[in-house]
Every structure is written in structure tokens, then in C-alpha cells.
mmCIF file of C-alpha atoms in Angstrom:
data_model
loop_
_atom_site.group_PDB
_atom_site.id
_atom_site.type_symbol
_atom_site.label_atom_id
_atom_site.label_comp_id
_atom_site.label_asym_id
_atom_site.label_seq_id
_atom_site.Cartn_x
_atom_site.Cartn_y
_atom_site.Cartn_z
ATOM 1 C CA MET A 1 -30.281 -7.825 -21.791
ATOM 2 C CA GLY A 2 -27.953 -9.625 -24.212
ATOM 3 C CA LEU A 3 -26.089 -12.788 -23.298
ATOM 4 C CA VAL A 4 -22.746 -10.994 -22.940
ATOM 5 C CA ASN A 5 -24.272 -8.267 -20.769
ATOM 6 C CA ALA A 6 -26.049 -10.858 -18.614
ATOM 7 C CA ARG A 7 -22.799 -12.777 -18.082
ATOM 8 C CA ARG A 8 -21.015 -9.532 -17.311
ATOM 9 C CA ALA A 9 -23.662 -8.535 -14.758
ATOM 10 C CA ARG A 10 -23.447 -11.951 -13.123
ATOM 11 C CA ALA A 11 -19.651 -11.793 -13.065
ATOM 12 C CA ASP A 12 -19.771 -8.354 -11.451
ATOM 13 C CA ARG A 13 -22.170 -9.625 -8.798
ATOM 14 C CA ILE A 14 -19.785 -12.461 -7.983
ATOM 15 C CA LEU A 15 -16.806 -10.083 -7.943
ATOM 16 C CA ASP A 16 -18.644 -7.680 -5.639
ATOM 17 C CA THR A 17 -19.228 -10.529 -3.199
ATOM 18 C CA ALA A 18 -15.632 -11.748 -3.436
ATOM 19 C CA LYS A 19 -14.342 -8.225 -2.865
ATOM 20 C CA ASP A 20 -16.517 -7.779 0.216
ATOM 21 C CA LEU A 21 -15.367 -11.096 1.699
ATOM 22 C CA LEU A 22 -11.740 -10.410 0.809
ATOM 23 C CA LEU A 23 -11.766 -7.135 2.708
ATOM 24 C CA ARG A 24 -13.716 -8.523 5.668
ATOM 25 C CA TRP A 25 -12.171 -11.959 6.027
ATOM 26 C CA GLY A 26 -8.870 -11.871 4.169
ATOM 27 C CA TYR A 27 -7.597 -14.198 1.462
ATOM 28 C CA ARG A 28 -7.279 -17.467 3.375
ATOM 29 C CA ARG A 29 -10.862 -17.718 4.645
ATOM 30 C CA ILE A 30 -12.596 -17.239 1.302
ATOM 31 C CA ARG A 31 -14.154 -20.319 -0.286
ATOM 32 C CA ILE A 32 -15.850 -20.545 -3.666
ATOM 33 C CA ASP A 33 -18.984 -22.121 -2.190
ATOM 34 C CA GLU A 34 -19.409 -19.179 0.182
ATOM 35 C CA VAL A 35 -18.923 -16.661 -2.628
ATOM 36 C CA ALA A 36 -21.471 -18.534 -4.740
ATOM 37 C CA LYS A 37 -24.022 -18.706 -1.932
ATOM 38 C CA ARG A 38 -23.776 -15.000 -1.150
ATOM 39 C CA SER A 39 -23.943 -14.143 -4.872
ATOM 40 C CA GLY A 40 -27.104 -16.177 -5.389
ATOM 41 C CA VAL A 41 -25.531 -18.575 -7.891
ATOM 42 C CA GLY A 42 -24.352 -22.167 -7.881
ATOM 43 C CA LYS A 43 -20.736 -23.064 -7.190
ATOM 44 C CA GLY A 44 -20.377 -24.343 -10.750
ATOM 45 C CA THR A 45 -21.477 -20.969 -12.095
ATOM 46 C CA VAL A 46 -18.507 -19.280 -10.436
ATOM 47 C CA TYR A 47 -16.218 -21.770 -12.183
ATOM 48 C CA LEU A 48 -17.807 -20.875 -15.524
ATOM 49 C CA HIS A 49 -16.143 -17.480 -15.135
ATOM 50 C CA TRP A 50 -12.916 -18.347 -13.270
ATOM 51 C CA ARG A 51 -11.293 -21.762 -13.052
ATOM 52 C CA THR A 52 -9.737 -21.313 -9.626
ATOM 53 C CA ARG A 53 -10.220 -19.340 -6.441
ATOM 54 C CA GLU A 54 -6.953 -17.548 -7.180
ATOM 55 C CA GLN A 55 -8.197 -16.434 -10.603
ATOM 56 C CA LEU A 56 -11.418 -15.141 -9.050
ATOM 57 C CA LEU A 57 -9.596 -13.129 -6.404
ATOM 58 C CA SER A 58 -7.080 -11.881 -8.962
ATOM 59 C CA ALA A 59 -10.037 -10.679 -11.052
ATOM 60 C CA VAL A 60 -11.170 -8.580 -8.096
ATOM 61 C CA GLY A 61 -7.847 -6.750 -8.354
ATOM 62 C CA THR A 62 -7.779 -6.403 -12.136
ATOM 63 C CA ARG A 63 -11.325 -5.031 -12.202
ATOM 64 C CA GLU A 64 -10.396 -2.409 -9.622
ATOM 65 C CA THR A 65 -7.231 -1.602 -11.584
ATOM 66 C CA ALA A 66 -9.277 -1.058 -14.756
ATOM 67 C CA GLU A 67 -11.529 1.342 -12.844
ATOM 68 C CA MET A 68 -8.506 3.226 -11.541
ATOM 69 C CA VAL A 69 -7.021 3.524 -15.033
ATOM 70 C CA ASP A 70 -10.377 4.778 -16.324
ATOM 71 C CA ALA A 71 -10.249 7.527 -13.685
ATOM 72 C CA VAL A 72 -6.707 8.447 -14.746
ATOM 73 C CA VAL A 73 -7.767 8.682 -18.408
ATOM 74 C CA ALA A 74 -10.716 10.904 -17.492
ATOM 75 C CA ALA A 75 -8.382 13.200 -15.551
ATOM 76 C CA ILE A 76 -5.962 13.518 -18.487
ATOM 77 C CA ARG A 77 -8.812 14.185 -20.908
ATOM 78 C CA ALA A 78 -10.076 16.951 -18.623
ATOM 79 C CA ASP A 79 -6.635 18.474 -18.009
ATOM 80 C CA PRO A 80 -3.731 17.516 -20.323
ATOM 81 C CA LEU A 81 -1.202 18.681 -17.698
ATOM 82 C CA GLN A 82 -2.160 15.561 -15.743
ATOM 83 C CA VAL A 83 0.153 13.703 -18.116
ATOM 84 C CA MET A 84 3.216 15.086 -16.307
ATOM 85 C CA PRO A 85 4.812 12.498 -13.987
ATOM 86 C CA HIS A 86 4.276 14.419 -10.751
ATOM 87 C CA ARG A 87 0.584 14.940 -11.489
ATOM 88 C CA LEU A 88 -0.078 11.508 -12.937
ATOM 89 C CA MET A 89 1.646 9.636 -10.122
ATOM 90 C CA ARG A 90 -0.050 11.770 -7.500
ATOM 91 C CA ARG A 91 -3.394 10.765 -8.971
ATOM 92 C CA VAL A 92 -2.421 7.099 -9.207
ATOM 93 C CA PHE A 93 -1.270 7.150 -5.580
ATOM 94 C CA MET A 94 -4.512 8.752 -4.398
ATOM 95 C CA GLU A 95 -6.708 6.509 -6.549
ATOM 96 C CA ALA A 96 -4.972 3.338 -5.369
ATOM 97 C CA MET A 97 -4.965 4.323 -1.706
ATOM 98 C CA HIS A 98 -8.688 5.119 -1.833
ATOM 99 C CA ARG A 99 -9.479 1.691 -3.308
ATOM 100 C CA PRO A 100 -9.120 -0.903 -0.521
ATOM 101 C CA VAL A 101 -8.175 -3.854 -2.719
ATOM 102 C CA LEU A 102 -5.524 -1.904 -4.631
ATOM 103 C CA ARG A 103 -4.259 -0.411 -1.403
ATOM 104 C CA ALA A 104 -3.796 -3.928 -0.030
ATOM 105 C CA ILE A 105 -1.999 -5.063 -3.195
ATOM 106 C CA TYR A 106 0.320 -2.058 -3.504
ATOM 107 C CA THR A 107 1.197 -1.955 0.193
ATOM 108 C CA GLN A 108 1.684 -5.753 0.297
ATOM 109 C CA ASP A 109 -0.989 -6.169 2.972
ATOM 110 C CA THR A 110 -0.660 -9.915 3.555
ATOM 111 C CA ASP A 111 -3.373 -9.904 6.236
ATOM 112 C CA THR A 112 -5.856 -9.122 3.474
ATOM 113 C CA MET A 113 -4.264 -10.502 0.319
ATOM 114 C CA ASP A 114 -1.907 -13.148 1.757
ATOM 115 C CA ALA A 115 -0.399 -15.330 -0.987
ATOM 116 C CA LEU A 116 -2.299 -13.521 -3.743
ATOM 117 C CA VAL A 117 0.189 -10.650 -3.769
ATOM 118 C CA ALA A 118 2.873 -13.081 -4.949
ATOM 119 C CA ASP A 119 0.660 -15.562 -6.820
ATOM 120 C CA SER A 120 1.340 -16.396 -10.461
ATOM 121 C CA SER A 121 -2.121 -15.069 -11.333
ATOM 122 C CA GLN A 122 -0.765 -11.580 -10.665
ATOM 123 C CA LYS A 123 1.985 -11.899 -13.280
ATOM 124 C CA ALA A 124 -0.226 -10.928 -16.222
ATOM 125 C CA MET A 125 -1.432 -7.865 -14.347
ATOM 126 C CA GLY A 126 2.141 -6.912 -13.477
ATOM 127 C CA GLY A 127 3.256 -7.451 -17.062
ATOM 128 C CA ALA A 128 0.553 -5.148 -18.406
ATOM 129 C CA ASN A 129 1.481 -2.511 -15.836
ATOM 130 C CA PHE A 130 5.172 -2.743 -16.730
ATOM 131 C CA ALA A 131 4.605 -2.494 -20.485
ATOM 132 C CA GLY A 132 2.242 0.447 -20.080
ATOM 133 C CA TRP A 133 4.625 2.269 -17.764
ATOM 134 C CA ARG A 134 7.540 1.829 -20.153
ATOM 135 C CA GLU A 135 5.479 3.146 -23.079
ATOM 136 C CA TYR A 136 4.291 6.104 -20.995
ATOM 137 C CA LEU A 137 7.871 7.124 -20.235
ATOM 138 C CA SER A 138 8.805 6.759 -23.913
ATOM 139 C CA ILE A 139 5.991 9.162 -24.832
ATOM 140 C CA LEU A 140 7.256 11.696 -22.300
ATOM 141 C CA ASP A 141 10.767 11.331 -23.698
ATOM 142 C CA GLU A 142 9.520 11.740 -27.272
ATOM 143 C CA HIS A 143 7.775 15.018 -26.431
ATOM 144 C CA GLY A 144 10.509 16.500 -24.258
ATOM 145 C CA LEU A 145 8.644 16.233 -20.962
ATOM 146 C CA LEU A 146 11.493 14.724 -18.958
ATOM 147 C CA GLY A 147 14.229 16.679 -17.237
ATOM 148 C CA GLU A 148 17.133 18.046 -19.249
ATOM 149 C CA GLY A 149 19.466 15.279 -20.383
ATOM 150 C CA LEU A 150 17.174 12.501 -19.128
ATOM 151 C CA THR A 151 15.819 9.687 -21.281
ATOM 152 C CA ALA A 152 13.048 7.183 -20.644
ATOM 153 C CA GLN A 153 15.692 4.568 -19.898
ATOM 154 C CA ASP A 154 17.419 6.876 -17.412
ATOM 155 C CA VAL A 155 14.295 7.467 -15.346
ATOM 156 C CA HIS A 156 12.585 4.085 -15.620
ATOM 157 C CA TYR A 157 14.064 2.454 -12.534
ATOM 158 C CA PRO A 158 14.493 5.457 -10.210
ATOM 159 C CA LEU A 159 11.038 6.837 -10.962
ATOM 160 C CA THR A 160 9.439 3.412 -10.516
ATOM 161 C CA ALA A 161 11.291 2.812 -7.257
ATOM 162 C CA SER A 162 10.344 6.259 -5.978
ATOM 163 C CA VAL A 163 6.629 5.721 -6.572
ATOM 164 C CA PHE A 164 6.492 2.202 -5.191
ATOM 165 C CA GLY A 165 8.568 3.302 -2.227
ATOM 166 C CA PHE A 166 5.699 5.519 -1.113
ATOM 167 C CA PHE A 167 3.363 2.518 -1.186
ATOM 168 C CA ALA A 168 5.862 0.176 0.462
ATOM 169 C CA ALA A 169 6.506 2.625 3.292
ATOM 170 C CA GLU A 170 2.846 2.772 4.352
ATOM 171 C CA PRO A 171 2.821 -0.260 6.693
ATOM 172 C CA MET A 172 5.997 0.944 8.416
ATOM 173 C CA LEU A 173 5.066 4.574 9.035
ATOM 174 C CA PRO A 174 4.433 5.465 12.690
ATOM 175 C CA ASP A 175 1.175 7.189 13.574
ATOM 176 C CA GLU A 176 3.195 10.053 15.023
ATOM 177 C CA LEU A 177 4.230 11.050 11.515
ATOM 178 C CA GLY A 178 0.857 12.722 11.291
ATOM 179 C CA LEU A 179 0.718 13.151 7.510
ATOM 180 C CA SER A 180 -2.624 12.984 5.728
ATOM 181 C CA LEU A 181 -2.936 11.034 2.497
ATOM 182 C CA ASP A 182 -3.109 14.317 0.579
ATOM 183 C CA GLU A 183 0.109 15.508 2.215
ATOM 184 C CA LYS A 184 1.897 12.281 1.328
ATOM 185 C CA ALA A 185 0.665 12.576 -2.263
ATOM 186 C CA ASP A 186 1.872 16.183 -2.405
ATOM 187 C CA GLN A 187 5.325 15.155 -1.197
ATOM 188 C CA LEU A 188 5.462 12.398 -3.812
ATOM 189 C CA ALA A 189 4.490 14.900 -6.513
ATOM 190 C CA ASN A 190 7.052 17.481 -5.391
ATOM 191 C CA MET A 191 9.841 14.911 -5.371
ATOM 192 C CA LEU A 192 8.999 13.629 -8.854
ATOM 193 C CA ARG A 193 8.674 17.119 -10.310
ATOM 194 C CA ARG A 194 12.077 18.201 -9.007
ATOM 195 C CA ALA A 195 13.878 14.986 -9.910
ATOM 196 C CA PHE A 196 12.458 14.033 -13.293
ATOM 197 C CA GLU A 197 10.792 17.003 -15.017
ATOM 198 C CA PRO A 198 12.006 20.090 -16.899
ATOM 199 C CA THR A 199 12.757 23.132 -14.751
ATOM 200 C CA ARG A 200 10.699 25.325 -17.089
ATOM 201 C CA PRO A 201 7.043 24.639 -17.932
ATOM 202 C CA PRO A 202 6.904 22.689 -21.219
ATOM 203 C CA ALA A 203 5.152 24.091 -24.281
ATOM 204 C CA THR A 204 1.398 23.546 -24.286
ATOM 205 C CA LYS A 205 1.546 21.929 -27.730
ATOM 206 C CA ARG A 206 3.942 19.245 -26.495
ATOM 207 C CA VAL A 207 1.862 18.566 -23.394
ATOM 208 C CA HIS A 208 -1.341 18.164 -25.411
ATOM 209 C CA ALA A 209 0.320 15.869 -27.954
ATOM 210 C CA ALA A 210 1.675 13.654 -25.185
ATOM 211 C CA ALA A 211 -1.651 13.690 -23.342
ATOM 212 C CA ASP A 212 -3.486 12.404 -26.415
ATOM 213 C CA LYS A 213 -1.065 9.501 -26.773
ATOM 214 C CA VAL A 214 -1.047 8.652 -23.077
ATOM 215 C CA SER A 215 -4.852 8.730 -22.922
ATOM 216 C CA ALA A 216 -5.022 6.267 -25.806
ATOM 217 C CA LEU A 217 -2.354 4.115 -24.157
ATOM 218 C CA TYR A 218 -4.196 3.916 -20.858
ATOM 219 C CA GLU A 219 -7.523 3.259 -22.551
ATOM 220 C CA ARG A 220 -5.900 0.194 -24.130
ATOM 221 C CA LEU A 221 -4.395 -0.753 -20.790
ATOM 222 C CA ALA A 222 -7.771 -0.515 -19.033
ATOM 223 C CA ASP A 223 -9.212 -2.788 -21.701
ATOM 224 C CA GLU A 224 -6.412 -5.300 -21.082
ATOM 225 C CA PHE A 225 -7.315 -5.344 -17.402
ATOM 226 C CA ARG A 226 -10.971 -5.887 -18.287
ATOM 227 C CA THR A 227 -9.945 -8.827 -20.473
ATOM 228 C CA LEU A 228 -7.946 -10.251 -17.563
ATOM 229 C CA THR A 229 -11.011 -9.785 -15.376
ATOM 230 C CA TYR A 230 -13.777 -11.108 -17.610
ATOM 231 C CA GLY A 231 -12.009 -12.964 -20.399
ATOM 232 C CA GLY A 232 -13.967 -12.686 -23.648
ATOM 233 C CA ASP A 233 -17.098 -11.512 -21.853
ATOM 234 C CA HIS A 234 -16.081 -7.920 -21.250
ATOM 235 C CA ASP A 235 -18.224 -5.325 -22.997
ATOM 236 C CA ASP A 236 -16.453 -2.188 -24.201
ATOM 237 C CA SER A 237 -19.694 -0.219 -23.963
ATOM 238 C CA LYS A 238 -19.411 -0.530 -20.189
ATOM 239 C CA ARG A 239 -16.462 1.850 -20.132
#
């Protein structure tokens, strides 16, 4: 195993431990020495990868985000229609809600994430998300995949608010609502399709052209998240 791969494997082992403790104990109780002990490394070794506890725990989130984006890319490659907002956001919603760390971040679960959800270490992750989202909408606009008369600028805020509203509502929903995760995702998809997409199915050629560009965009975005996670140690062959 090469040096980079060995460092990557060690980093992943540490991140696996940190993730487990984060979900079991919550943000406040985690200490670097405990993560190191359970990972089978010295405390100083953890600091070779991440300078602070906050950076380590942020890396848990960025690694999981990279994995989610990889899943989105695979879905678009398999079915170009996944590039449409209602399909793409349905998948993102389902992927995030099935990944406990991302679920905690997106639903602002302070019992688990506490100050990390608002920590400065999350700003780079948020910036990458914002830039990628804006470029995605521009691609849809370029290929005529938004509703009649709508531009990327027109839909940026309302579409963003609509999607994040579904995450934000989770902690406040009563059990009596009785909706499964799939049903919530379906309702999100239906709302986005009606509000932001053409009334007629777009031409296959336009969908495929947009899908190619969006796949490339999200592959770059996943790599950015891996860089945020591992720094210069990430290995593209791991994708």
C-alpha cells in the first residue's frame, strides 16, 4: 500500500470512529484522545490529519457529503432524466435522510451536531454546495429544462427554500402526520415539478446534454468535498 493510500486508510478509520461517537454521544462529549484510542492511533496522529476537533468532526460531514454526491452522479449516469429538479432533489432528500450525519446537519439536529452546524468549519462546505447549486440551475436554464419564462436567477431562491424547508420541517412534524420518508420525498418531487419545470416533457437530446454537464459538475463537487475531508491526501482512484 502506498503512502497516500495508507494515510487515507488511517484517516478513514479515524473518521469511522468519530462518526460512531458523534451519533452515539453527540458533539459535546467527543474528545480527540477518545477518538484516537478507539481508532488504535496516538492522539498526535489524529492531529496530523486535522488540526482541531472541529475540523475532524466537519470532515465526518464532508466525507458523507462526497459519498452522497457520488450516489447522485451514479443515478444521473444510469438515467439522464434524474437531472430534472424534481428527480434530483428527491434523490438528494432520500440520500441525506438515510445518512445519519447528513440528516443531523440538514435538519439542524443540535442534540447530535450542537455547535458544529453553525461552526466556521462548515463554511467551506456550504460555499461548495452553493456554487454547485447555482451552476446546476444555470445548466438547466441553458438547456431549457426550467418552466416557461423562468430563469436560473428566478428559481434560485424559491427552489432552494422549498428543498431546505422539507429538511427544516422534520423536527417539527407530529407523529400523527403518518407520512413515510418515501411519501415526503414524493410530495417534494411533485411540488418541484409543478412549480419549476416545463409542462411538457423536454426533448431527450436536451436532457442528455444537461445530464452530461451536471454529472461532470457533481464529480468535481464530490472531489472538492474529498479535498475538504482529507486535504492533499485524497486519492481519486477511491471514487
